[in-house]
Coordinates of C-alpha atoms and ligand atoms in Angstrom, one line a residue:
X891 CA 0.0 0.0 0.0
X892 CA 1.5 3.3 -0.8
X893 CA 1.6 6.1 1.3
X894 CA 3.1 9.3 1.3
X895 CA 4.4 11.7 3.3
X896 CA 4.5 15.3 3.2
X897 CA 6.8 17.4 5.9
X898 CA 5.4 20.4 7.2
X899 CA 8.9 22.5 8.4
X900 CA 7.8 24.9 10.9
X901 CA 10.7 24.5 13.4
X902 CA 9.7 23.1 16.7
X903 CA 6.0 22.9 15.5
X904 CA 7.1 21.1 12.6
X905 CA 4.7 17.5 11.7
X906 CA 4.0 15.0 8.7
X907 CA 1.3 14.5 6.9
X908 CA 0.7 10.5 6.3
X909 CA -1.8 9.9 2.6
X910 CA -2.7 6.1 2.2
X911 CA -5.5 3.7 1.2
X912 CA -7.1 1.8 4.4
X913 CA -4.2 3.0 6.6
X914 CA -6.9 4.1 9.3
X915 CA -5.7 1.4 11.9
X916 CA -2.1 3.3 12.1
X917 CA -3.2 6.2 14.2
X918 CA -2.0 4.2 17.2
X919 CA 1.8 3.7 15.7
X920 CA 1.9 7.6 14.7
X921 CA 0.7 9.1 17.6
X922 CA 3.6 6.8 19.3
X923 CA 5.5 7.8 17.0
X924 CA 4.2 12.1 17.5
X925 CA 5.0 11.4 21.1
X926 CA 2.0 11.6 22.1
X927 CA 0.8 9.5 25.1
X928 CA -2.2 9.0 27.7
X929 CA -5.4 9.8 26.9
X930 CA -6.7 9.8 23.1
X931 CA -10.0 12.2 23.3
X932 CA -11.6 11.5 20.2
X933 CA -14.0 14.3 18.9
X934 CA -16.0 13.5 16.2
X935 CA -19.9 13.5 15.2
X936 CA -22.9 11.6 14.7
X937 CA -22.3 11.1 11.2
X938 CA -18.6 9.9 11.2
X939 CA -18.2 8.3 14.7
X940 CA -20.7 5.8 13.9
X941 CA -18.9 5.2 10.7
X942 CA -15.0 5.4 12.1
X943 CA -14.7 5.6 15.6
X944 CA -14.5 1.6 16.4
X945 CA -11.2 1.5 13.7
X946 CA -9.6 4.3 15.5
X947 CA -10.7 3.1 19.2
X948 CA -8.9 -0.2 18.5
X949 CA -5.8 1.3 16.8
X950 CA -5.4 3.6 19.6
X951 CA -6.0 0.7 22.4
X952 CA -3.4 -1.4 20.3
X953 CA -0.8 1.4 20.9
X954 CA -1.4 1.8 24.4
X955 CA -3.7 5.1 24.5
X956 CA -7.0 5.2 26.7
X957 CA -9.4 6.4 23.7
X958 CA -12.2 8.1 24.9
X959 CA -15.2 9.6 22.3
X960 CA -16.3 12.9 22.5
X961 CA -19.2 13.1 19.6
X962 CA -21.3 16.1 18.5
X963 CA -24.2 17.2 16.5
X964 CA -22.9 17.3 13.1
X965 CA -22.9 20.4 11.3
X966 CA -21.5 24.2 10.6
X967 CA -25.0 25.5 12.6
X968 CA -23.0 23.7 16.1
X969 CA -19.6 25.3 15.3
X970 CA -19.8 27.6 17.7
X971 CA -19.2 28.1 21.8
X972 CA -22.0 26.3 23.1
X973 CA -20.4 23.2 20.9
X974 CA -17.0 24.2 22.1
X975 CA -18.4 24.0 25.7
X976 CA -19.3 20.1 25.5
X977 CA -15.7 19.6 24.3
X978 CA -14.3 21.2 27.3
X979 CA -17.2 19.1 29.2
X980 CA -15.9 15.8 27.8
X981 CA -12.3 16.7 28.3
X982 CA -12.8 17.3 31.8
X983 CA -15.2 14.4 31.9
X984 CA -12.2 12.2 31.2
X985 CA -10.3 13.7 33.2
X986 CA -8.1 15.0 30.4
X987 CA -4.1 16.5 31.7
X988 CA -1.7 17.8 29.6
X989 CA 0.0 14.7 29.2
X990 CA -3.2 13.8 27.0
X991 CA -4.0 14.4 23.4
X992 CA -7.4 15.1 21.2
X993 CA -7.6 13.6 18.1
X994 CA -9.9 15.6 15.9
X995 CA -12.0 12.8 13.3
X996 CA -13.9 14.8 10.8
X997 CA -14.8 16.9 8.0
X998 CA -13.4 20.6 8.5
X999 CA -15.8 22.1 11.1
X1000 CA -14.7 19.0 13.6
X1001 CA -11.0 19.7 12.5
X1002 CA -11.8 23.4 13.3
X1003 CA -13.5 23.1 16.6
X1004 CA -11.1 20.6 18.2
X1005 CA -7.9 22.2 17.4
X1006 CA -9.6 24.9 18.6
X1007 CA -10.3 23.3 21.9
X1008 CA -6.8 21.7 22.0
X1009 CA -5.4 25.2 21.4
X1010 CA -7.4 26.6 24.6
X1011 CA -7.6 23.7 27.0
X1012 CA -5.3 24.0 29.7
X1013 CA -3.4 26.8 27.7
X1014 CA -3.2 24.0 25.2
X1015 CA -2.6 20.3 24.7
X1016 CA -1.5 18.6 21.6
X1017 CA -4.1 17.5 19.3
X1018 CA -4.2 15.5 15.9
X1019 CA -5.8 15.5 12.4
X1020 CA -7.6 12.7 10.9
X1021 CA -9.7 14.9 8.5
X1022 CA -12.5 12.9 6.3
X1023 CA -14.0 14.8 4.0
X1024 CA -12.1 15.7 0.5
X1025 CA -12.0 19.7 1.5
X1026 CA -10.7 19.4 5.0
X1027 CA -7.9 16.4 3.9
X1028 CA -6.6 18.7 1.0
X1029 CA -7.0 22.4 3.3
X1030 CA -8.4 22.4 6.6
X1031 CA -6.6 19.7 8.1
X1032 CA -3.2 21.5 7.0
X1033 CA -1.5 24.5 8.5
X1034 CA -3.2 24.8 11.6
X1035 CA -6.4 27.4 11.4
X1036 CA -8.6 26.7 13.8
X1037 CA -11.8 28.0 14.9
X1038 CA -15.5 28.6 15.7
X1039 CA -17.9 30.6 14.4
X1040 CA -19.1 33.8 16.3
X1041 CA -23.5 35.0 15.8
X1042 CA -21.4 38.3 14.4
X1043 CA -19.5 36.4 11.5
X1044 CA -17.7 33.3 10.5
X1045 CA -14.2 31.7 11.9
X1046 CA -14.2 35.0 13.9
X1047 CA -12.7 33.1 17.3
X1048 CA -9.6 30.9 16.6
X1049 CA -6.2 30.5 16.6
X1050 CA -3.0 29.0 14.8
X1051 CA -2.1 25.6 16.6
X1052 CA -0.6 23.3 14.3
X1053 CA -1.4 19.4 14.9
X1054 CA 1.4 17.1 15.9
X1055 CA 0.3 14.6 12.7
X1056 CA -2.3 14.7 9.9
X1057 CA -3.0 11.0 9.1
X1058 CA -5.1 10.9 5.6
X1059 CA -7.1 7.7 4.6
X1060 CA -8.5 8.3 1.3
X1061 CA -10.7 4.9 1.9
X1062 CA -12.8 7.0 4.1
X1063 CA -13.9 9.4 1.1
X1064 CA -16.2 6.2 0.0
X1065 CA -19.0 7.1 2.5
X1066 CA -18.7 10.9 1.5
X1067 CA -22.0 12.5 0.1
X1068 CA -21.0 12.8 -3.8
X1069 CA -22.1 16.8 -3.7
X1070 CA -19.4 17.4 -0.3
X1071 CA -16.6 15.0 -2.2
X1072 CA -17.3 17.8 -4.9
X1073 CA -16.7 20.6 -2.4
X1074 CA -13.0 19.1 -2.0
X1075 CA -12.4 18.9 -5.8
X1076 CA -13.5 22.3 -5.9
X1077 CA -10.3 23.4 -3.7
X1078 CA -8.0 21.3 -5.5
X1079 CA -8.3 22.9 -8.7
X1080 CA -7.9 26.3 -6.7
X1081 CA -4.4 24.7 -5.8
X1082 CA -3.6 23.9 -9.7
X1083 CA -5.1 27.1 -10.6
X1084 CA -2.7 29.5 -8.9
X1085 CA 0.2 27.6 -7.8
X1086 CA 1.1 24.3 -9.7
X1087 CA 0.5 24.4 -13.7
X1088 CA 1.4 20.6 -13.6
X1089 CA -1.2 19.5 -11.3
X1090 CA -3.6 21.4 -13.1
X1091 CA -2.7 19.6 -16.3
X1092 CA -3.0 16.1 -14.3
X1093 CA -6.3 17.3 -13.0
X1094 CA -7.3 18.0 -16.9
X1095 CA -5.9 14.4 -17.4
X1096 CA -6.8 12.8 -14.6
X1097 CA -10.4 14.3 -13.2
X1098 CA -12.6 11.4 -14.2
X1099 CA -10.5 8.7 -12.1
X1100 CA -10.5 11.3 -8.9
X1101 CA -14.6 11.2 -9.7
X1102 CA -14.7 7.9 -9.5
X1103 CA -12.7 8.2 -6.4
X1104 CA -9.8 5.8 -7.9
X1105 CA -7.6 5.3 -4.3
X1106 CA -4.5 6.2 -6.0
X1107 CA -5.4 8.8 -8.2
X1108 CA -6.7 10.4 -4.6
X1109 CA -3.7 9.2 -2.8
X1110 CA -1.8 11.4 -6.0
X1111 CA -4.0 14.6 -5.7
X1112 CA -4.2 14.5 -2.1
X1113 CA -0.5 14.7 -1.4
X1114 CA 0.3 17.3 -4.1
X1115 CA -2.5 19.6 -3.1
X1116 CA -0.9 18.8 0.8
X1117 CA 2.4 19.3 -0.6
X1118 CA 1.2 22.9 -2.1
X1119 CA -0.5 23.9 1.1
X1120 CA 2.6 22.9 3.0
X1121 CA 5.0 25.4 1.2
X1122 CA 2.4 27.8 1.4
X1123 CA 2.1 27.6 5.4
X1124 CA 6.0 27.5 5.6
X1125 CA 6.4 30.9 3.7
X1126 CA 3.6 32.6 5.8
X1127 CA 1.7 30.4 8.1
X1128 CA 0.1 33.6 9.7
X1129 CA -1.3 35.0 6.4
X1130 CA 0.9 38.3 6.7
X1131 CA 1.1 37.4 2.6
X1132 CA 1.1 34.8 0.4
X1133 CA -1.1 32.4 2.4
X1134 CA -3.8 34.9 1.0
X1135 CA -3.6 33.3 -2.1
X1136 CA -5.6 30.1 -0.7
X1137 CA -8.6 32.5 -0.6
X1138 CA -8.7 32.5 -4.5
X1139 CA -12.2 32.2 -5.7
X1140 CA -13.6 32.8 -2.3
X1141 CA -14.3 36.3 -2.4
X1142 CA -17.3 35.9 -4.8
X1143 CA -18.0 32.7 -3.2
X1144 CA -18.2 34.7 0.2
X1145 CA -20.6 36.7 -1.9
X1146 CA -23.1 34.1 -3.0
X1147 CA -23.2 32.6 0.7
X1148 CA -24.5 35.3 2.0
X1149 CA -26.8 35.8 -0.8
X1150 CA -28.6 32.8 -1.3
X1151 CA -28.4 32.7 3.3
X1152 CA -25.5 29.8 2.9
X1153 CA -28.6 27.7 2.0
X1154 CA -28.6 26.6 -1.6
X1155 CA -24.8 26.2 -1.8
X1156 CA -22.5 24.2 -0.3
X1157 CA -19.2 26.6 0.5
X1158 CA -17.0 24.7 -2.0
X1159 CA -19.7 25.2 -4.8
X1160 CA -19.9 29.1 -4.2
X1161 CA -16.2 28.9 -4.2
X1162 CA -16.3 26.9 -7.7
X1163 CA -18.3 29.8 -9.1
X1164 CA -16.1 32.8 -7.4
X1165 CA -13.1 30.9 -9.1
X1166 CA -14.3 31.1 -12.6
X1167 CA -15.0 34.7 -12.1
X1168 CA -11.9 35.3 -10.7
X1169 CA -10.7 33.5 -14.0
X1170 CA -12.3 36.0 -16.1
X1171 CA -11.4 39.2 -13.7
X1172 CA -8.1 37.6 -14.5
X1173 CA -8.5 38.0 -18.4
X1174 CA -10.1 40.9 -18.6
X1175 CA -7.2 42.8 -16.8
X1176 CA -4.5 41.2 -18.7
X1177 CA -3.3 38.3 -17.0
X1178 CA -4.2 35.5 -18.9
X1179 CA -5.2 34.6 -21.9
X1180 CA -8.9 33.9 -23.5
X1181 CA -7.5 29.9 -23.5
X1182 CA -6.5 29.5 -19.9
X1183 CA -9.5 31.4 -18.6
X1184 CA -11.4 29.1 -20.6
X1185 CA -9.3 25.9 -19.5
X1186 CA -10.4 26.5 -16.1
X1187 CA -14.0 27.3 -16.5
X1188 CA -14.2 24.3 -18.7
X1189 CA -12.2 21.8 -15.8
X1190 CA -14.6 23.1 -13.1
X1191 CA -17.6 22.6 -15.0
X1192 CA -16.6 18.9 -16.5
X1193 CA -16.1 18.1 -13.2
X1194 CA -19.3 19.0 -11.9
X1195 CA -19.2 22.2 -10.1
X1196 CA -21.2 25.3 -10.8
X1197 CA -20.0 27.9 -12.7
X1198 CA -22.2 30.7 -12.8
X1199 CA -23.2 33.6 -10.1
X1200 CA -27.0 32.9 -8.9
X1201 CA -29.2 35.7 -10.5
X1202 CA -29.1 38.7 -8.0
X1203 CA -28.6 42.4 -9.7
X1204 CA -24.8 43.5 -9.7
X1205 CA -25.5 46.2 -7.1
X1206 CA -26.4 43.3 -4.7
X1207 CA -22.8 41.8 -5.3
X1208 CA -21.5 45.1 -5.1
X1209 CA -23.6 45.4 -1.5
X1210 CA -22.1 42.0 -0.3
X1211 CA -18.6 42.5 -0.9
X1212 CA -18.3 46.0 0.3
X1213 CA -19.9 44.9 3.8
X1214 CA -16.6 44.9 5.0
X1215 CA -15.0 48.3 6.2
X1216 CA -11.8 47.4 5.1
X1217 CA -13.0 47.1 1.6
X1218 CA -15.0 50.3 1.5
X1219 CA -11.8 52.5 2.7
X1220 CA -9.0 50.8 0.7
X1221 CA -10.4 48.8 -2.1
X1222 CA -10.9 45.0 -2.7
X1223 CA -7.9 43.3 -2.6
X1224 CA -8.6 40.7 -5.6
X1225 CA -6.4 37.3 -5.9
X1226 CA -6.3 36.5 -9.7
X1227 CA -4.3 34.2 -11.4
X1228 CA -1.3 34.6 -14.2
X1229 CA -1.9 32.7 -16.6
X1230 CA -2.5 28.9 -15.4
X1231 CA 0.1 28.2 -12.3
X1232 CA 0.8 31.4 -10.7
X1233 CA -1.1 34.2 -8.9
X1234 CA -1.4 38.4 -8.3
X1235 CA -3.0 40.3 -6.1
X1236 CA -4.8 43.2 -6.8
X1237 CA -6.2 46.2 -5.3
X1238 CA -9.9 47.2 -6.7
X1239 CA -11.9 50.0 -6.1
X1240 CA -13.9 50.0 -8.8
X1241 CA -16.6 47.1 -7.7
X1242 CA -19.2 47.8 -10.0
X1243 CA -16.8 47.3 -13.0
X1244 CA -15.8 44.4 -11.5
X1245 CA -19.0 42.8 -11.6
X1246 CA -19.6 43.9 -15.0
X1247 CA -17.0 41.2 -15.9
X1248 CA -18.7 38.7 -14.1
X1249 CA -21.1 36.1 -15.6
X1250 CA -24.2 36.6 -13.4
X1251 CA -27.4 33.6 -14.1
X1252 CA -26.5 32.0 -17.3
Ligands
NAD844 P1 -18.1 19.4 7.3 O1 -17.1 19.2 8.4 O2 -19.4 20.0 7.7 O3 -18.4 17.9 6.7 C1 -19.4 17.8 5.7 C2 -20.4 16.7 6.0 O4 -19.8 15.5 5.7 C3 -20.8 16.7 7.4 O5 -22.2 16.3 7.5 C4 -19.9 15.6 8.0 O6 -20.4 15.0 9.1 C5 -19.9 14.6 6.8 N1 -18.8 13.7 6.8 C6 -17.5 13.9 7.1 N2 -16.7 12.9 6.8 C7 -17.5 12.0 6.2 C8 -17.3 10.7 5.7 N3 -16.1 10.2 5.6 N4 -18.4 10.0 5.3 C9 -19.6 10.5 5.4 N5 -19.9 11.7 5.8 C10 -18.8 12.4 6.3 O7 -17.5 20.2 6.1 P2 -16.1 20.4 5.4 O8 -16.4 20.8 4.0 O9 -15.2 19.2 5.7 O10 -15.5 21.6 6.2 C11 -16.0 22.9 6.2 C12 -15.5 23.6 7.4 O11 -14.1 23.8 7.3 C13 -16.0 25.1 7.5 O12 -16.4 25.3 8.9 C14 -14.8 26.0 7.2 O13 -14.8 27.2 7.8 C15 -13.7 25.1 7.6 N6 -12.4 25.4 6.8 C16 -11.3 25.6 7.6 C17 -10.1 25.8 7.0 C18 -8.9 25.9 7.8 O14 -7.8 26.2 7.2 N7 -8.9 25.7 9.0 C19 -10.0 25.8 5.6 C20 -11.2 25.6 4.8 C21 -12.4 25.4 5.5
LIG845 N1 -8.0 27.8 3.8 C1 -7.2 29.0 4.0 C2 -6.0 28.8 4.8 O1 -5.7 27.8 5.3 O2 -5.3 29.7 4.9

């Protein structure tokens, strides 16, 4: 069975990533090998502990830990301090020290919750990825954001606390809802899009076989997108620069959330269509040609993610991106990419000629 791994060098909070096919049952041997030890609190959800939490009980057991399961409501409505509250609860519950871990087993709003709450607990105890959903194995799980939602605005409370490990099975994709496995393919193109030319040409070559979730086309994609994110975090991992650059696409996508009340799309689909606009913000101001802004709009929509903005008038986009004060007193500061592989970032102040580039309800 292959699997690969992918450094993250951040000094002393430095960790690998470890991609593979059914390599589930080898959390135990990594946390050892992390050195991690006690108590393994396990926070997950209704929908994935059911599905997982036996595996990684025994593989922790086998290893030595004391596994205990913390599991919560599933979804982005319980990200938030009330949910961060029952964490602490089963923590404490278990009688949690700081010679204990959590192990976070998830999609992205687990990931983001109980790093969170390994970040804060006692002034912080190390904590470990095992991220399955596409999205949060190929971005959340990597580089240590972490966070809950505030009733004022999204991801507002948080912190950076890296993991000790990330351990990836792509096996556990199988059980994902095809339209949240899309979200994830979403933010891999982003990767191709406006840092790696080559993987965007594999993802042109390869896209069907990732649909079909083929394990080692996913095991390939995976790890390069990881890979991508890594060197990203290692340049800026507090987003003083070019981490900015992951938000390609998303400030469109931001747009349509709050339009259509983060109800008809799924964040990875609004992203999907902010990327294509960003693609032909791109073109219009120069920075690629016709034939790359139209390789991307075709790759996202062959592979079965929107591609246009819902039908709202331009003055309501307008409305929704200017919300922020930042925005209104210095311009929009707009990722585009260069041509197919690279990335600028420019300063808008025009936002009603920027939405007369977009494609709006075709
Ligand atoms: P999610 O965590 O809500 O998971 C989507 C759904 O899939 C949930 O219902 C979940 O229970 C279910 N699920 C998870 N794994 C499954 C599996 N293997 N089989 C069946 N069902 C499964 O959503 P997400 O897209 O993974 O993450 C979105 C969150 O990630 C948002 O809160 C966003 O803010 C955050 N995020 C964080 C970062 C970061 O850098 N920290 C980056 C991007 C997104
Ligand atoms: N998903 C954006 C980041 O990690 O910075």
């Amino acid at each position: 069975m292959t699997v690969e791994n992918i450094h993250v060098s951040l000094g002393e909070r430095s960790y690998d990533i470890k991609i593979g096919a059914g390599n589930l049952g080898t959390l135990g041997a990594l946390c050892r090998e992390a050195g991690l030890s006690g108590t393994a609190a396990v926070v997950s959800n209704t929908t994935v502990a059911p599905l997982y939490w036996e595996r990684v009980r025994g593989s922790l057991q086998e290893a030595g830990f004391r596994p205990v399961l913390i599991s919560l409501p599933d979804g982005e409505s319980y990200k938030n301090s009330r949910t961060l509250d029952l964490i602490y609860d089963g923590l404490m519950d278990a009688g949690l020290d700081r010679g204990s871990f959590i192990v976070a087993l998830g999609g992205g709003v687990i990931g983001d919750m109980a790093g969170f709450a390994a970040a804060s607990y006692l002034r912080g105890i190390p904590f470990v990825q095992v991220p399955t959903t596409l999205l949060s194995q190929v971005d959340s799980s990597v580089g240590g954001k972490t966070g809950i939602n505030h009733p004022k605005g999204k991801n507002m409370i948080g912190a950076f606390y890296q993991p000790r490990a990330v351990l990836i099975d792509v096996t556990t994709l199988e059980t994902l809802p095809e339209r949240e496995f899309l979200c994830g393919i979403g933010e891999i193109i982003k990767y191709g899009v406006v840092l790696d030319a080559g993987f965007f040409a594999f993802l042109e070559e390869k896209g069907e076989l990732l649909l079909r979730r083929d394990r080692e086309a996913l095991i390939h994609a995976v790890s390069r997108a990881c890979a991508i994110k890594a060197r990203v975090v290692e340049t800026d991992e507090r987003e003083g620069g070019l981490r900015a650059v992951l938000n390609y696409g998303h400030t469109l996508g931001h747009a349509v959330e709050t339009l259509t009340g983060y109800t008809r799309y799924l964040h990875g689909e609004a992203v999907a269509i902010g990327m294509v606009q960003a693609a032909l913000i791109s073109e219009k101001f120069g920075f690629c040609s016709r034939e790359d802004g139209e390789r991307i709009t075709a790759l996202i929509k062959r592979l079965g993610l929107p591609t246009a903005l819902p039908d709202f008038p331009p003055a309501a986009y307008v409305e929704a991106l200017s919300h922020d004060k930042k925005v209104r007193e210095n311009g929009l500061l707009f990722i585009c990419n260069q041509g197919i592989g690279d990335h600028r970032m420019e300063r808008v102040n025009d936002l009603n000629a920027l939405l007369e580039i977009c494609r709006i309800g075709e």
